[in-house]
Coordinates of C-alpha atoms in Angstrom, one line a residue:
M1 CA 100.8 94.1 85.5
G2 CA 98.1 93.0 83.3
Q3 CA 97.3 94.3 79.5
C4 CA 98.4 97.7 78.4
Y5 CA 95.7 99.4 76.0
W6 CA 96.9 102.5 73.9
I7 CA 94.0 105.1 72.2
D8 CA 95.4 107.1 69.6
L9 CA 93.5 110.6 69.5
G10 CA 94.7 112.5 66.9
E11 CA 98.5 111.9 67.5
G12 CA 99.1 109.0 65.1
S13 CA 102.1 107.7 67.3
A14 CA 100.8 104.5 68.6
D15 CA 102.1 102.4 65.4
E16 CA 105.6 104.0 65.8
Y17 CA 106.3 103.4 69.6
A18 CA 105.4 99.9 69.4
A19 CA 108.7 99.5 67.5
I20 CA 110.6 100.6 71.1
P21 CA 112.3 97.4 72.5
G22 CA 110.2 96.2 75.3
A23 CA 106.9 98.2 74.2
D24 CA 104.0 95.7 74.6
Y25 CA 100.6 97.1 74.2
L26 CA 97.2 96.9 72.1
I27 CA 96.0 99.6 70.0
V28 CA 92.5 100.3 70.6
D29 CA 91.0 101.0 67.3
H30 CA 88.0 103.6 66.8
D31 CA 86.5 105.6 63.6
G32 CA 87.1 109.1 65.0
S33 CA 83.5 109.4 66.5
W34 CA 83.1 110.7 70.0
H35 CA 80.5 107.9 70.6
D36 CA 83.1 105.2 69.2
I37 CA 85.9 106.7 71.4
V38 CA 83.7 106.4 74.7
G39 CA 82.5 102.9 73.7
Q40 CA 86.1 101.7 73.2
V41 CA 87.1 103.1 76.5
T42 CA 84.0 101.5 78.3
E43 CA 84.8 98.2 76.7
V44 CA 88.6 98.6 77.9
Y45 CA 87.1 99.6 81.4
S46 CA 84.9 96.4 81.3
A47 CA 87.9 94.2 80.8
A48 CA 90.1 96.0 83.2
A49 CA 87.3 95.3 86.1
K50 CA 87.5 91.5 85.0
S51 CA 91.4 91.4 85.0
E52 CA 93.3 89.7 87.9
K53 CA 96.1 92.2 87.3
P54 CA 96.2 95.7 87.0
V55 CA 95.3 97.0 83.5
V56 CA 97.1 100.2 82.0
L57 CA 95.1 102.6 79.8
I58 CA 96.8 105.3 77.7
V59 CA 94.9 108.2 76.0
D60 CA 96.9 110.1 73.8
S61 CA 95.8 113.1 73.7
M62 CA 93.5 114.6 75.9
T63 CA 94.5 117.8 74.0
A64 CA 93.0 116.1 70.6
E65 CA 89.8 115.0 72.8
W66 CA 88.9 118.6 73.7
E67 CA 89.8 119.9 70.1
L68 CA 87.3 117.0 69.0
L69 CA 84.7 118.7 71.4
K70 CA 85.5 122.2 70.4
D71 CA 84.7 121.4 66.9
W72 CA 81.7 119.8 67.4
A73 CA 80.3 122.6 69.6
S74 CA 81.4 125.1 66.7
K75 CA 79.6 123.0 64.0
R76 CA 76.6 122.9 66.1
A77 CA 76.9 126.7 66.4
R78 CA 77.1 127.2 62.6
E79 CA 73.9 124.9 61.9
S80 CA 71.8 126.9 63.9
K81 CA 69.0 128.7 62.2
F82 CA 70.1 132.3 63.5
A83 CA 73.8 131.4 62.3
Q84 CA 72.5 130.0 59.1
K85 CA 70.6 133.3 58.4
R86 CA 73.9 135.3 59.1
L87 CA 76.0 132.9 57.1
R88 CA 73.6 133.7 54.1
E89 CA 74.3 137.3 54.5
D90 CA 78.0 137.2 55.3
P91 CA 79.8 133.7 54.5
N92 CA 82.6 134.7 56.7
A93 CA 81.1 135.8 59.5
E94 CA 82.3 134.8 62.8
I95 CA 79.9 132.3 64.7
K96 CA 80.6 131.7 68.3
P97 CA 79.2 128.8 70.4
S98 CA 76.5 129.7 72.7
M99 CA 77.0 129.0 76.5
N100 CA 74.5 125.8 76.3
L101 CA 76.7 124.4 73.4
W102 CA 79.8 124.6 75.5
N103 CA 78.0 123.0 78.4
D104 CA 77.3 120.1 76.3
A105 CA 80.8 119.6 75.3
G106 CA 81.8 119.8 78.6
D107 CA 79.1 117.1 79.7
R108 CA 80.8 114.9 77.1
H109 CA 84.1 115.6 78.5
H110 CA 83.0 114.9 82.1
H111 CA 81.6 111.9 81.1
L112 CA 84.8 110.5 79.7
M113 CA 86.7 111.9 82.6
R114 CA 84.4 109.6 85.3
L115 CA 85.5 106.7 83.3
L116 CA 89.2 107.3 83.5
M117 CA 89.0 108.9 87.1
T118 CA 87.3 105.5 88.1
F119 CA 89.2 103.4 86.0
P120 CA 90.0 100.1 87.9
G121 CA 93.8 100.4 86.8
I122 CA 96.4 102.7 85.8
V123 CA 95.3 105.4 83.5
V124 CA 98.2 107.7 81.8
M125 CA 96.8 110.8 79.7
T126 CA 99.0 113.1 77.7
A127 CA 98.2 116.5 76.9
R128 CA 100.1 119.3 74.9
G129 CA 100.9 122.9 76.7
K130 CA 102.8 126.1 76.2
D131 CA 103.9 129.5 77.9
V132 CA 101.2 132.0 77.1
A133 CA 100.4 135.5 78.5
A134 CA 99.3 135.7 82.3
L135 CA 95.9 137.2 82.6
D136 CA 94.3 139.1 85.4
G137 CA 91.3 138.6 87.5
D138 CA 89.4 140.3 84.5
G139 CA 90.9 138.4 81.9
K140 CA 93.2 141.1 80.5
P141 CA 97.1 140.4 79.6
I142 CA 99.5 141.3 82.5
P143 CA 102.3 143.3 80.8
G144 CA 105.6 141.1 80.9
A145 CA 103.8 137.9 82.6
R146 CA 103.9 134.3 81.3
E147 CA 102.2 131.3 82.6
Y148 CA 102.3 127.7 81.5
R149 CA 99.0 126.5 80.1
V150 CA 98.0 122.8 79.5
E151 CA 95.9 122.9 76.1
G152 CA 93.0 120.7 76.8
H153 CA 89.9 121.1 79.2
K154 CA 90.5 123.5 81.8
M155 CA 89.8 121.1 84.6
L156 CA 92.1 118.4 83.2
P157 CA 95.1 119.2 85.2
Y158 CA 93.1 118.9 88.4
D159 CA 91.6 115.9 87.6
A160 CA 94.9 114.1 87.3
S161 CA 96.3 112.3 90.4
V162 CA 99.8 113.6 89.2
W163 CA 100.8 116.1 86.7
V164 CA 104.3 115.7 85.1
R165 CA 105.7 118.2 82.6
L166 CA 108.0 116.8 80.1
S167 CA 110.3 119.6 78.0
R168 CA 112.9 119.6 75.6
D169 CA 114.6 121.9 77.4
E170 CA 114.4 120.9 81.3
P171 CA 114.1 117.5 83.3
P172 CA 110.9 116.1 83.8
T173 CA 109.0 118.1 86.7
V174 CA 106.3 116.9 89.0
I175 CA 103.7 120.3 89.2
G176 CA 101.1 118.5 91.1
C177 CA 100.9 115.3 93.1
R178 CA 98.0 113.9 95.1
S179 CA 99.3 111.2 97.2
V180 CA 99.5 110.7 101.0
H181 CA 103.1 109.5 100.3
S182 CA 104.5 112.0 98.4
G183 CA 102.1 114.7 97.9
L184 CA 103.0 118.3 96.8
R185 CA 100.8 121.0 99.0
P186 CA 99.5 123.6 96.7
G187 CA 101.1 127.0 97.2
V188 CA 103.6 125.4 99.7
D189 CA 105.8 123.2 98.1
P190 CA 107.5 124.1 94.7
P191 CA 107.4 121.8 91.6
Q192 CA 109.7 119.0 92.0
R193 CA 112.5 118.2 89.4
Y194 CA 112.5 114.3 88.4
P195 CA 115.3 113.6 86.3
E196 CA 114.9 109.8 86.9
F197 CA 111.4 110.2 85.7
S198 CA 110.0 106.6 84.4
L199 CA 106.2 105.4 85.0
E200 CA 107.3 102.5 86.9
H201 CA 109.1 104.5 89.3
L202 CA 106.4 107.0 89.8
I203 CA 103.7 104.8 90.2
F204 CA 105.3 101.9 92.5
E205 CA 108.2 103.9 94.1
V206 CA 106.8 107.4 94.5
L207 CA 103.1 106.9 95.0
K208 CA 103.9 103.4 96.4
I209 CA 101.1 101.7 94.8
N210 CA 100.2 98.2 95.4
P211 CA 98.3 96.5 92.8
A212 CA 97.2 94.0 95.1
E213 CA 95.8 96.5 97.4
A214 CA 94.8 99.5 95.4
Q215 CA 91.1 100.3 94.5
A216 CA 89.5 102.6 91.9
R217 CA 88.9 106.2 92.9
E218 CA 85.3 106.4 94.0
V219 CA 83.5 109.6 92.4
T220 CA 79.9 110.5 93.3
D221 CA 78.0 112.6 90.7
L222 CA 76.6 116.0 91.8
I223 CA 73.3 116.5 90.7
A224 CA 72.0 120.3 90.3
D225 CA 68.5 118.9 88.7
E226 CA 66.1 119.3 91.5
F227 CA 63.4 117.4 89.4
A228 CA 66.0 114.3 89.1
L229 CA 66.3 114.6 92.9
A230 CA 62.8 114.6 93.7
N231 CA 62.4 111.5 91.2
S232 CA 65.0 110.1 93.1
A233 CA 63.2 110.5 96.3
R234 CA 59.9 109.2 95.1
A235 CA 61.6 106.2 93.9
A236 CA 63.3 105.5 97.4
L237 CA 59.8 105.9 98.9
G238 CA 58.2 103.4 96.3
D239 CA 61.1 100.9 97.2
F240 CA 60.1 101.2 101.0
L241 CA 56.6 100.8 100.7
R242 CA 57.0 97.7 98.2
L243 CA 59.4 96.1 100.8
H244 CA 56.9 96.7 103.7
K245 CA 53.9 95.8 101.6
I246 CA 52.2 99.5 102.3
A247 CA 49.8 100.7 99.7
Y248 CA 50.6 103.6 98.0
K249 CA 47.3 105.6 97.7
P250 CA 46.8 106.2 101.7
V251 CA 50.4 107.3 101.8
A252 CA 49.9 110.0 99.0
E253 CA 47.0 111.2 100.8
R254 CA 48.7 111.2 103.8
F255 CA 51.7 113.2 102.1
Y256 CA 49.1 115.8 100.5
S257 CA 46.9 116.4 103.9
E258 CA 50.4 117.0 105.5
R259 CA 52.3 119.1 102.8
D260 CA 49.2 120.4 100.9
E261 CA 51.3 119.3 98.0
E262 CA 50.7 116.3 95.6
L263 CA 53.4 113.6 96.1
E264 CA 53.6 112.8 92.5
T265 CA 54.2 116.4 91.6
C266 CA 56.5 117.4 94.6
M267 CA 59.5 119.2 93.5
D268 CA 61.1 119.3 97.0
P269 CA 63.4 116.3 97.5
T270 CA 63.9 117.1 101.3
A271 CA 60.2 116.9 101.8
I272 CA 60.0 113.6 100.1
F273 CA 62.9 112.2 102.0
D274 CA 61.8 113.6 105.5
F275 CA 58.2 112.0 104.8
L276 CA 60.1 108.8 104.1
K277 CA 62.0 109.1 107.3
T278 CA 59.0 109.6 109.2
L279 CA 57.3 106.3 107.8
K280 CA 60.6 104.4 108.6
A281 CA 60.6 105.5 112.4
E282 CA 56.8 104.7 112.4
A283 CA 57.6 101.1 110.7
A284 CA 60.5 100.6 113.4
A285 CA 58.4 101.6 116.7

């Protein structure tokens, strides 16, 4: 194994655990701000990409990460003009973040998760959890029913390749595992107790990861912004024209004559890509 890095987010345990015999990792310092935390993760990412041996990154904890983003959303909500007016009338008024603020917090979380999910090495994330009242489809408590919930972003358990639950009262238990060697089928296979749990055994014996052959996960961003997709199509068209030394103006005029729409302002990426496909076919003929 290569270098191990530990990013402490609100737990304060990295220094203490360093005293455990055999512990060997570097503590990644940050100033507590979101931008510095992401910046430090990016630096470790770059170092891992250049390392000849698999690098390990520990993030402790993702519960604190989401709490930081929740606090950021709440702070922005209280700073809005509407909230300021209401707080002047009632300093104790409850101010809830609007959906756009939660979306911004979610975007920040997804940016960090993309770095972790595509990390060229091994990532170990911790998070707290607890039993809570189970809810029905309408969000109402089900009498007498309880369920375990990870304290963090709601998608965190699904983004992890393996989810191991640790408890004071029960042996370590594998709740979920996405692996061709030892996967658990949702709704079919029950959680597996793992009394001999260790990260080394899990990674190399159960998941059968070979550091010499393993590759980072590839994740393609999904784009909902049609304008961004249209711009991407225009960029691809521009690359094609430059490659074949074709003048832009007559191509734009042709697009307008065929589509009755200006190429520069077209918001339909499919139309632009279809037009590019036609040009490529003509060039290959």
